[in-house]
PDB file of C-alpha atoms in Angstrom:
ATOM      1  CA  MET A   1      41.013  36.329 206.387  1.00 57.00           C
ATOM      2  CA  THR A   2      38.571  34.367 204.315  1.00 75.00           C
ATOM      3  CA  ALA A   3      35.524  33.145 206.278  1.00 76.00           C
ATOM      4  CA  PRO A   4      35.417  29.468 206.773  1.00 79.00           C
ATOM      5  CA  TRP A   5      33.014  27.155 204.958  1.00 83.00           C
ATOM      6  CA  ARG A   6      30.307  25.989 207.413  1.00 87.00           C
ATOM      7  CA  LYS A   7      28.986  22.587 206.341  1.00 86.00           C
ATOM      8  CA  PRO A   8      25.795  21.648 208.278  1.00 85.00           C
ATOM      9  CA  CYS A   9      25.907  18.013 209.464  1.00 82.00           C
ATOM     10  CA  PRO A  10      23.418  15.541 211.209  1.00 81.00           C
ATOM     11  CA  PRO A  11      24.216  14.767 214.856  1.00 77.00           C
ATOM     12  CA  GLY A  12      27.625  13.146 215.194  1.00 77.00           C
ATOM     13  CA  GLN A  13      28.538  13.530 211.596  1.00 83.00           C
ATOM     14  CA  ALA A  14      30.796  16.528 211.942  1.00 85.00           C
ATOM     15  CA  ALA A  15      33.135  14.689 214.357  1.00 87.00           C
ATOM     16  CA  ARG A  16      33.201  11.633 212.130  1.00 88.00           C
ATOM     17  CA  GLU A  17      33.983  13.587 208.978  1.00 91.00           C
ATOM     18  CA  ALA A  18      36.594  15.665 210.751  1.00 93.00           C
ATOM     19  CA  ALA A  19      38.363  12.401 211.904  1.00 93.00           C
ATOM     20  CA  GLY A  20      38.351  11.052 208.400  1.00 94.00           C
ATOM     21  CA  LEU A  21      39.808  14.169 207.061  1.00 96.00           C
ATOM     22  CA  ARG A  22      42.521  14.392 209.651  1.00 96.00           C
ATOM     23  CA  TRP A  23      43.355  10.738 209.013  1.00 97.00           C
ATOM     24  CA  LEU A  24      43.797  11.246 205.344  1.00 98.00           C
ATOM     25  CA  ALA A  25      45.834  14.420 205.851  1.00 97.00           C
ATOM     26  CA  GLY A  26      48.108  12.397 208.289  1.00 97.00           C
ATOM     27  CA  ALA A  27      48.995  10.205 205.386  1.00 97.00           C
ATOM     28  CA  GLY A  28      51.387  12.789 203.852  1.00 96.00           C
ATOM     29  CA  GLY A  29      49.899  12.267 200.429  1.00 98.00           C
ATOM     30  CA  CYS A  30      47.012  14.241 199.019  1.00 98.00           C
ATOM     31  CA  ARG A  31      46.085  17.693 200.147  1.00 98.00           C
ATOM     32  CA  VAL A  32      43.034  17.412 202.225  1.00 98.00           C
ATOM     33  CA  VAL A  33      40.664  20.389 203.192  1.00 97.00           C
ATOM     34  CA  ARG A  34      41.642  21.716 206.557  1.00 95.00           C
ATOM     35  CA  VAL A  35      39.212  21.224 209.556  1.00 93.00           C
ATOM     36  CA  LEU A  36      38.868  24.451 211.500  1.00 91.00           C
ATOM     37  CA  GLY A  37      36.230  23.196 213.896  1.00 88.00           C
ATOM     38  CA  ALA A  38      33.799  20.238 214.330  1.00 84.00           C
ATOM     39  CA  GLU A  39      31.114  21.080 216.833  1.00 82.00           C
ATOM     40  CA  ASP A  40      27.454  20.815 215.694  1.00 81.00           C
ATOM     41  CA  ASP A  41      28.557  21.829 212.168  1.00 86.00           C
ATOM     42  CA  LEU A  42      31.811  21.194 210.379  1.00 88.00           C
ATOM     43  CA  LEU A  43      34.091  24.303 209.826  1.00 85.00           C
ATOM     44  CA  LEU A  44      36.349  23.982 206.820  1.00 93.00           C
ATOM     45  CA  GLU A  45      38.909  26.152 204.979  1.00 95.00           C
ATOM     46  CA  ARG A  46      37.086  27.926 202.088  1.00 94.00           C
ATOM     47  CA  LEU A  47      38.441  26.738 198.636  1.00 95.00           C
ATOM     48  CA  SER A  48      38.343  28.750 195.468  1.00 94.00           C
ATOM     49  CA  PRO A  49      37.779  26.404 192.570  1.00 95.00           C
ATOM     50  CA  ARG A  50      39.975  26.544 189.453  1.00 96.00           C
ATOM     51  CA  ARG A  51      40.193  24.514 186.325  1.00 96.00           C
ATOM     52  CA  ALA A  52      42.208  21.332 186.510  1.00 96.00           C
ATOM     53  CA  ASP A  53      45.456  20.813 184.372  1.00 97.00           C
ATOM     54  CA  ALA A  54      47.452  17.785 183.359  1.00 98.00           C
ATOM     55  CA  PRO A  55      50.416  18.534 185.828  1.00 98.00           C
ATOM     56  CA  ALA A  56      47.988  18.950 188.777  1.00 98.00           C
ATOM     57  CA  ALA A  57      46.207  15.747 187.739  1.00 98.00           C
ATOM     58  CA  GLU A  58      49.575  13.862 187.573  1.00 98.00           C
ATOM     59  CA  ALA A  59      50.542  15.170 190.859  1.00 98.00           C
ATOM     60  CA  LEU A  60      47.140  14.051 192.323  1.00 98.00           C
ATOM     61  CA  GLY A  61      47.931  10.409 191.133  1.00 98.00           C
ATOM     62  CA  VAL A  62      51.288  10.477 192.895  1.00 98.00           C
ATOM     63  CA  ALA A  63      49.816  11.927 196.136  1.00 98.00           C
ATOM     64  CA  LEU A  64      46.981   9.432 196.134  1.00 98.00           C
ATOM     65  CA  ALA A  65      49.439   6.550 195.805  1.00 98.00           C
ATOM     66  CA  ARG A  66      51.131   7.805 198.933  1.00 98.00           C
ATOM     67  CA  THR A  67      47.881   8.344 200.856  1.00 98.00           C
ATOM     68  CA  HIS A  68      46.913   4.709 199.999  1.00 98.00           C
ATOM     69  CA  ALA A  69      50.354   3.501 201.239  1.00 98.00           C
ATOM     70  CA  ALA A  70      49.799   4.993 204.637  1.00 98.00           C
ATOM     71  CA  GLY A  71      47.527   2.105 205.060  1.00 98.00           C
ATOM     72  CA  ALA A  72      45.001   0.857 207.545  1.00 97.00           C
ATOM     73  CA  PRO A  73      45.072  -1.921 210.090  1.00 94.00           C
ATOM     74  CA  TRP A  74      42.347  -4.194 208.564  1.00 95.00           C
ATOM     75  CA  TRP A  75      39.665  -4.305 205.814  1.00 97.00           C
ATOM     76  CA  GLY A  76      36.893  -1.695 206.718  1.00 95.00           C
ATOM     77  CA  ALA A  77      38.916  -0.050 209.536  1.00 94.00           C
ATOM     78  CA  PRO A  78      37.627   3.355 210.331  1.00 92.00           C
ATOM     79  CA  PRO A  79      39.771   6.396 211.183  1.00 93.00           C
ATOM     80  CA  PRO A  80      41.143   6.395 214.825  1.00 91.00           C
ATOM     81  CA  GLY A  81      38.542   7.784 217.171  1.00 79.00           C
ATOM     82  CA  THR A  82      35.396   6.608 215.306  1.00 79.00           C
ATOM     83  CA  GLU A  83      35.586   2.870 216.063  1.00 60.00           C
ATOM     84  CA  GLY A  84      32.352   1.464 216.958  1.00 54.00           C
ATOM     85  CA  ASP A  85      29.941   4.220 215.926  1.00 52.00           C
ATOM     86  CA  GLY A  86      28.725   2.056 212.910  1.00 53.00           C
ATOM     87  CA  GLN A  87      29.252   4.314 210.025  1.00 54.00           C
ATOM     88  CA  LEU A  88      31.862   6.365 208.207  1.00 49.00           C
ATOM     89  CA  GLY A  89      31.899   9.895 206.814  1.00 47.00           C
ATOM     90  CA  ALA A  90      29.881  11.763 204.399  1.00 48.00           C
ATOM     91  CA  ALA A  91      28.467   8.543 202.726  1.00 52.00           C
ATOM     92  CA  ALA A  92      27.561   6.905 206.085  1.00 61.00           C
ATOM     93  CA  LEU A  93      29.159   3.570 205.033  1.00 75.00           C
ATOM     94  CA  PRO A  94      28.580   0.695 207.385  1.00 81.00           C
ATOM     95  CA  THR A  95      31.832  -0.430 209.214  1.00 83.00           C
ATOM     96  CA  PRO A  96      32.449  -3.912 210.474  1.00 86.00           C
ATOM     97  CA  SER A  97      33.028  -4.265 214.275  1.00 81.00           C
ATOM     98  CA  THR A  98      35.699  -6.969 213.819  1.00 87.00           C
ATOM     99  CA  PRO A  99      38.338  -7.457 210.986  1.00 92.00           C
ATOM    100  CA  PRO A 100      36.809  -9.312 208.059  1.00 95.00           C
ATOM    101  CA  ALA A 101      38.760 -12.491 206.826  1.00 93.00           C
ATOM    102  CA  GLY A 102      39.739 -10.834 203.576  1.00 96.00           C
ATOM    103  CA  TRP A 103      39.019  -8.268 201.049  1.00 98.00           C
ATOM    104  CA  GLY A 104      36.208 -10.322 199.390  1.00 97.00           C
ATOM    105  CA  ALA A 105      34.420 -10.980 202.685  1.00 97.00           C
ATOM    106  CA  PHE A 106      34.663  -7.242 203.385  1.00 97.00           C
ATOM    107  CA  TYR A 107      33.583  -6.012 199.994  1.00 98.00           C
ATOM    108  CA  ALA A 108      30.656  -8.479 199.563  1.00 97.00           C
ATOM    109  CA  GLY A 109      29.492  -8.295 203.264  1.00 96.00           C
ATOM    110  CA  TRP A 110      29.923  -4.598 204.042  1.00 95.00           C
ATOM    111  CA  ARG A 111      29.924  -2.684 200.817  1.00 95.00           C
ATOM    112  CA  LEU A 112      27.637  -4.674 198.436  1.00 97.00           C
ATOM    113  CA  GLN A 113      25.024  -6.830 200.450  1.00 95.00           C
ATOM    114  CA  PRO A 114      23.515  -4.165 202.705  1.00 94.00           C
ATOM    115  CA  TYR A 115      22.577  -2.026 199.652  1.00 95.00           C
ATOM    116  CA  LEU A 116      21.493  -4.711 197.397  1.00 96.00           C
ATOM    117  CA  ARG A 117      19.275  -6.320 200.098  1.00 95.00           C
ATOM    118  CA  ALA A 118      17.773  -2.873 200.734  1.00 95.00           C
ATOM    119  CA  ALA A 119      17.136  -2.357 196.966  1.00 96.00           C
ATOM    120  CA  ARG A 120      15.564  -5.708 196.774  1.00 96.00           C
ATOM    121  CA  ASP A 121      13.392  -5.140 199.752  1.00 96.00           C
ATOM    122  CA  ALA A 122      12.407  -1.812 198.229  1.00 95.00           C
ATOM    123  CA  GLY A 123      11.262  -3.582 194.895  1.00 96.00           C
ATOM    124  CA  THR A 124      13.863  -1.877 192.937  1.00 97.00           C
ATOM    125  CA  LEU A 125      15.810  -5.136 192.161  1.00 97.00           C
ATOM    126  CA  ASP A 126      13.518  -7.945 190.891  1.00 96.00           C
ATOM    127  CA  ALA A 127      14.130 -11.693 191.817  1.00 96.00           C
ATOM    128  CA  ALA A 128      16.064 -12.493 188.555  1.00 97.00           C
ATOM    129  CA  ALA A 129      18.432  -9.532 189.150  1.00 97.00           C
ATOM    130  CA  SER A 130      18.859 -10.396 192.858  1.00 97.00           C
ATOM    131  CA  GLN A 131      19.640 -13.997 192.070  1.00 97.00           C
ATOM    132  CA  GLU A 132      22.326 -13.059 189.450  1.00 97.00           C
ATOM    133  CA  LEU A 133      23.928 -10.557 191.929  1.00 98.00           C
ATOM    134  CA  ASP A 134      23.758 -13.054 194.751  1.00 97.00           C
ATOM    135  CA  ARG A 135      25.757 -15.600 192.678  1.00 97.00           C
ATOM    136  CA  LEU A 136      28.505 -12.913 191.983  1.00 98.00           C
ATOM    137  CA  LEU A 137      28.532 -11.858 195.774  1.00 97.00           C
ATOM    138  CA  SER A 138      29.060 -15.342 196.776  1.00 97.00           C
ATOM    139  CA  ARG A 139      32.092 -15.740 194.593  1.00 97.00           C
ATOM    140  CA  ILE A 140      33.384 -12.426 195.845  1.00 98.00           C
ATOM    141  CA  ALA A 141      32.841 -13.303 199.421  1.00 97.00           C
ATOM    142  CA  ASP A 142      34.725 -16.640 199.009  1.00 96.00           C
ATOM    143  CA  GLY A 143      37.859 -14.807 197.693  1.00 96.00           C
ATOM    144  CA  HIS A 144      37.544 -15.726 194.043  1.00 96.00           C
ATOM    145  CA  HIS A 145      37.977 -11.994 193.024  1.00 97.00           C
ATOM    146  CA  ASP A 146      40.771 -11.054 195.626  1.00 97.00           C
ATOM    147  CA  HIS A 147      43.773  -9.469 194.105  1.00 97.00           C
ATOM    148  CA  ASP A 148      47.008  -7.594 194.923  1.00 97.00           C
ATOM    149  CA  GLN A 149      47.271  -3.978 196.092  1.00 98.00           C
ATOM    150  CA  PRO A 150      49.515  -1.572 194.213  1.00 98.00           C
ATOM    151  CA  ALA A 151      53.202  -1.794 194.863  1.00 98.00           C
ATOM    152  CA  LEU A 152      53.451   0.966 197.527  1.00 98.00           C
ATOM    153  CA  VAL A 153      50.734  -0.590 199.591  1.00 98.00           C
ATOM    154  CA  ARG A 154      52.308  -4.029 199.260  1.00 97.00           C
ATOM    155  CA  SER A 155      55.779  -2.747 200.259  1.00 97.00           C
ATOM    156  CA  SER A 156      54.373  -0.781 203.271  1.00 96.00           C
ATOM    157  CA  GLY A 157      53.290  -3.947 204.969  1.00 94.00           C
ATOM    158  CA  HIS A 158      49.713  -2.941 205.243  1.00 96.00           C
ATOM    159  CA  VAL A 159      46.971  -5.360 204.155  1.00 95.00           C
ATOM    160  CA  ALA A 160      44.498  -2.502 203.558  1.00 98.00           C
ATOM    161  CA  ALA A 161      45.020   0.906 201.874  1.00 98.00           C
ATOM    162  CA  ARG A 162      43.932   4.120 203.509  1.00 98.00           C
ATOM    163  CA  LEU A 163      41.012   5.107 201.189  1.00 98.00           C
ATOM    164  CA  HIS A 164      39.087   8.368 200.753  1.00 97.00           C
ATOM    165  CA  GLY A 165      36.099   6.104 200.247  1.00 95.00           C
ATOM    166  CA  ASP A 166      33.750   8.382 198.234  1.00 95.00           C
ATOM    167  CA  LEU A 167      36.392   9.690 195.673  1.00 97.00           C
ATOM    168  CA  TRP A 168      34.085  10.741 192.862  1.00 96.00           C
ATOM    169  CA  SER A 169      34.915  13.785 190.779  1.00 96.00           C
ATOM    170  CA  GLY A 170      32.841  16.146 192.866  1.00 96.00           C
ATOM    171  CA  ASN A 171      34.923  15.428 195.958  1.00 97.00           C
ATOM    172  CA  VAL A 172      38.099  16.676 194.305  1.00 98.00           C
ATOM    173  CA  VAL A 173      38.302  20.457 194.318  1.00 98.00           C
ATOM    174  CA  TRP A 174      41.055  21.972 191.995  1.00 98.00           C
ATOM    175  CA  THR A 175      42.370  25.210 193.572  1.00 97.00           C
ATOM    176  CA  GLY A 176      45.302  27.423 194.021  1.00 94.00           C
ATOM    177  CA  ASP A 177      48.015  28.825 191.660  1.00 92.00           C
ATOM    178  CA  PRO A 178      49.568  26.607 190.705  1.00 94.00           C
ATOM    179  CA  VAL A 179      46.553  24.375 190.645  1.00 97.00           C
ATOM    180  CA  GLU A 180      46.445  21.545 192.980  1.00 97.00           C
ATOM    181  CA  ALA A 181      43.802  18.916 194.014  1.00 98.00           C
ATOM    182  CA  VAL A 182      42.190  19.121 197.393  1.00 98.00           C
ATOM    183  CA  LEU A 183      40.000  16.230 198.635  1.00 98.00           C
ATOM    184  CA  ILE A 184      36.740  16.789 200.580  1.00 97.00           C
ATOM    185  CA  ASP A 185      33.770  14.853 201.982  1.00 94.00           C
ATOM    186  CA  PRO A 186      35.558  11.476 202.632  1.00 94.00           C
ATOM    187  CA  ALA A 187      34.070   8.228 203.935  1.00 92.00           C
ATOM    188  CA  ALA A 188      37.597   7.225 204.869  1.00 95.00           C
ATOM    189  CA  HIS A 189      38.378   3.603 205.696  1.00 95.00           C
ATOM    190  CA  GLY A 190      40.708   0.600 205.106  1.00 97.00           C
ATOM    191  CA  GLY A 191      40.061  -0.911 201.641  1.00 98.00           C
ATOM    192  CA  HIS A 192      41.592  -1.784 198.259  1.00 98.00           C
ATOM    193  CA  ALA A 193      43.404   1.146 196.507  1.00 98.00           C
ATOM    194  CA  GLU A 194      41.816   0.217 193.136  1.00 98.00           C
ATOM    195  CA  THR A 195      38.377   1.177 194.631  1.00 98.00           C
ATOM    196  CA  ASP A 196      39.248   4.841 194.898  1.00 98.00           C
ATOM    197  CA  LEU A 197      40.654   4.808 191.361  1.00 98.00           C
ATOM    198  CA  ALA A 198      37.570   3.149 189.913  1.00 98.00           C
ATOM    199  CA  MET A 199      35.349   5.631 191.789  1.00 97.00           C
ATOM    200  CA  LEU A 200      37.298   8.508 190.029  1.00 97.00           C
ATOM    201  CA  ALA A 201      36.391   7.010 186.698  1.00 96.00           C
ATOM    202  CA  LEU A 202      32.716   6.335 187.316  1.00 95.00           C
ATOM    203  CA  PHE A 203      31.421   9.734 186.726  1.00 91.00           C
ATOM    204  CA  GLY A 204      34.568  11.164 185.051  1.00 92.00           C
ATOM    205  CA  LEU A 205      37.441  13.308 186.347  1.00 96.00           C
ATOM    206  CA  PRO A 206      39.261  16.057 184.270  1.00 95.00           C
ATOM    207  CA  HIS A 207      42.641  14.500 183.086  1.00 97.00           C
ATOM    208  CA  LEU A 208      42.011  11.224 184.632  1.00 98.00           C
ATOM    209  CA  GLU A 209      44.626   9.638 182.338  1.00 97.00           C
ATOM    210  CA  HIS A 210      47.153  11.745 183.837  1.00 98.00           C
ATOM    211  CA  VAL A 211      46.046  10.755 187.434  1.00 98.00           C
ATOM    212  CA  LEU A 212      46.495   7.123 186.469  1.00 98.00           C
ATOM    213  CA  ALA A 213      49.914   7.743 184.891  1.00 98.00           C
ATOM    214  CA  GLY A 214      51.243   9.557 187.974  1.00 98.00           C
ATOM    215  CA  TYR A 215      49.785   6.869 190.210  1.00 98.00           C
ATOM    216  CA  HIS A 216      51.204   3.995 188.235  1.00 98.00           C
ATOM    217  CA  GLU A 217      54.572   5.624 188.058  1.00 98.00           C
ATOM    218  CA  ALA A 218      54.623   6.046 191.894  1.00 98.00           C
ATOM    219  CA  SER A 219      53.053   2.811 192.790  1.00 98.00           C
ATOM    220  CA  PRO A 220      52.635   0.161 189.905  1.00 98.00           C
ATOM    221  CA  LEU A 221      49.122  -1.335 189.858  1.00 98.00           C
ATOM    222  CA  ALA A 222      48.819  -5.040 190.052  1.00 97.00           C
ATOM    223  CA  ASP A 223      48.482  -6.987 186.747  1.00 96.00           C
ATOM    224  CA  GLY A 224      44.853  -6.908 185.358  1.00 96.00           C
ATOM    225  CA  TRP A 225      43.741  -3.751 187.128  1.00 96.00           C
ATOM    226  CA  ARG A 226      41.914  -2.605 184.116  1.00 95.00           C
ATOM    227  CA  GLU A 227      39.836  -5.800 184.073  1.00 95.00           C
ATOM    228  CA  ARG A 228      38.775  -4.998 187.689  1.00 97.00           C
ATOM    229  CA  VAL A 229      37.428  -1.521 187.226  1.00 97.00           C
ATOM    230  CA  ALA A 230      33.757  -2.872 187.028  1.00 97.00           C
ATOM    231  CA  LEU A 231      34.359  -5.010 190.023  1.00 98.00           C
ATOM    232  CA  HIS A 232      35.270  -1.846 192.113  1.00 98.00           C
ATOM    233  CA  GLN A 233      32.374   0.106 190.743  1.00 98.00           C
ATOM    234  CA  LEU A 234      29.769  -2.284 192.000  1.00 98.00           C
ATOM    235  CA  HIS A 235      29.462  -0.637 195.313  1.00 97.00           C
ATOM    236  CA  PRO A 236      28.795   2.962 194.186  1.00 96.00           C
ATOM    237  CA  LEU A 237      26.453   1.718 191.496  1.00 97.00           C
ATOM    238  CA  ALA A 238      24.530  -0.382 194.199  1.00 96.00           C
ATOM    239  CA  VAL A 239      24.278   2.796 196.366  1.00 95.00           C
ATOM    240  CA  HIS A 240      22.664   4.643 193.377  1.00 96.00           C
ATOM    241  CA  VAL A 241      20.214   1.956 192.744  1.00 96.00           C
ATOM    242  CA  LEU A 242      19.184   2.206 196.299  1.00 94.00           C
ATOM    243  CA  LEU A 243      19.065   6.029 196.407  1.00 93.00           C
ATOM    244  CA  PHE A 244      17.915   6.796 192.802  1.00 95.00           C
ATOM    245  CA  GLY A 245      16.096   3.741 191.641  1.00 94.00           C
ATOM    246  CA  ASP A 246      15.550   1.905 188.284  1.00 94.00           C
ATOM    247  CA  SER A 247      17.739   4.023 186.234  1.00 96.00           C
ATOM    248  CA  TYR A 248      20.829   2.625 187.794  1.00 97.00           C
ATOM    249  CA  VAL A 249      19.821  -1.115 187.617  1.00 98.00           C
ATOM    250  CA  ALA A 250      21.005  -1.709 184.094  1.00 97.00           C
ATOM    251  CA  PRO A 251      24.389  -0.106 184.666  1.00 97.00           C
ATOM    252  CA  LEU A 252      24.795  -2.215 187.924  1.00 98.00           C
ATOM    253  CA  LEU A 253      23.921  -5.460 186.086  1.00 98.00           C
ATOM    254  CA  GLN A 254      26.320  -4.580 183.178  1.00 97.00           C
ATOM    255  CA  ALA A 255      29.024  -4.033 185.645  1.00 98.00           C
ATOM    256  CA  ALA A 256      28.289  -7.189 187.472  1.00 98.00           C
ATOM    257  CA  ARG A 257      28.494  -9.266 184.314  1.00 97.00           C
ATOM    258  CA  ARG A 258      31.809  -7.562 183.353  1.00 96.00           C
ATOM    259  CA  ALA A 259      33.177  -8.185 186.827  1.00 97.00           C
ATOM    260  CA  ALA A 260      32.187 -11.868 186.662  1.00 94.00           C
ATOM    261  CA  GLU A 261      33.773 -12.159 183.272  1.00 88.00           C
ATOM    262  CA  GLY A 262      36.892 -10.159 184.150  1.00 77.00           C
ATOM    263  CA  ARG A 263      36.399  -7.609 181.407  1.00 51.00           C
ATOM    264  CA  GLY A 264      37.562  -4.081 181.754  1.00 42.00           C
ATOM    265  CA  ARG A 265      37.484  -0.664 179.921  1.00 39.00           C
ATOM    266  CA  ASP A 266      38.587  -2.084 176.576  1.00 37.00           C
ATOM    267  CA  SER A 267      35.508  -4.237 176.599  1.00 34.00           C
ATOM    268  CA  GLY A 268      33.175  -1.383 177.713  1.00 35.00           C
ATOM    269  CA  ALA A 269      33.702  -1.003 181.394  1.00 36.00           C
ATOM    270  CA  VAL A 270      31.765   1.780 183.098  1.00 38.00           C
ATOM    271  CA  GLY A 271      33.521   5.073 183.265  1.00 40.00           C
ATOM    272  CA  PRO A 272      35.589   7.132 180.837  1.00 37.00           C
ATOM    273  CA  GLY A 273      39.410   7.327 180.429  1.00 40.00           C
ATOM    274  CA  TRP A 274      40.437   3.687 181.213  1.00 46.00           C
TER     275      TRP A 274
END
């Protein structure tokens, strides 16, 4: 039997991440790395990476649509059993203690403002950049950028989709024969399905166009989704500004301007394959 992968975790993190993985696995969509133990460290099944191919990518899109459609009870809702601990998964995202009024209030108040405020306090964002971003945040919080979920989420009756929450390409492991995608390292919570898709595009994913085709076939995306890619990439870019500094300020401001103008990939949105 292959030895499990032992992932060292800060105090409390193993249980949170295990809860997120089990919540995602319970959706019956994407394959998620199996949890073998969650005491001080996280014990996971060991995966043998392979090269992605188009059929596996399309299957990931279909599976991700089903995961999203499993839903969450409210915007920002954490996996069951982790309520009230203040953060989510590997990315340690803050979680609201009560349901926000809408997606815009959640996204602006819990996914953008904490990171932008910290970056401003650290001196990474100057006054002009902060003022520009604050104007956009105000409009997002007021609901001016709210939009429909994909079809399967809407028909499920859930307001919020069940998100991986940190779905960049490094958290998709291609493995097996035939190849399939396995998700790792979530910050699972209730959010907008387009956020996971935009994150996949931010740093590039092999065969992303096939992922999107499979997703859209299974759960058609709401009109104008391409124009909202930059909007959904604001959060990871804000996190990168805080963590890595000045080099991400220009991409953040570019994405903010595209989000404000409603422009998507065809006009130069961040991320390949859109």
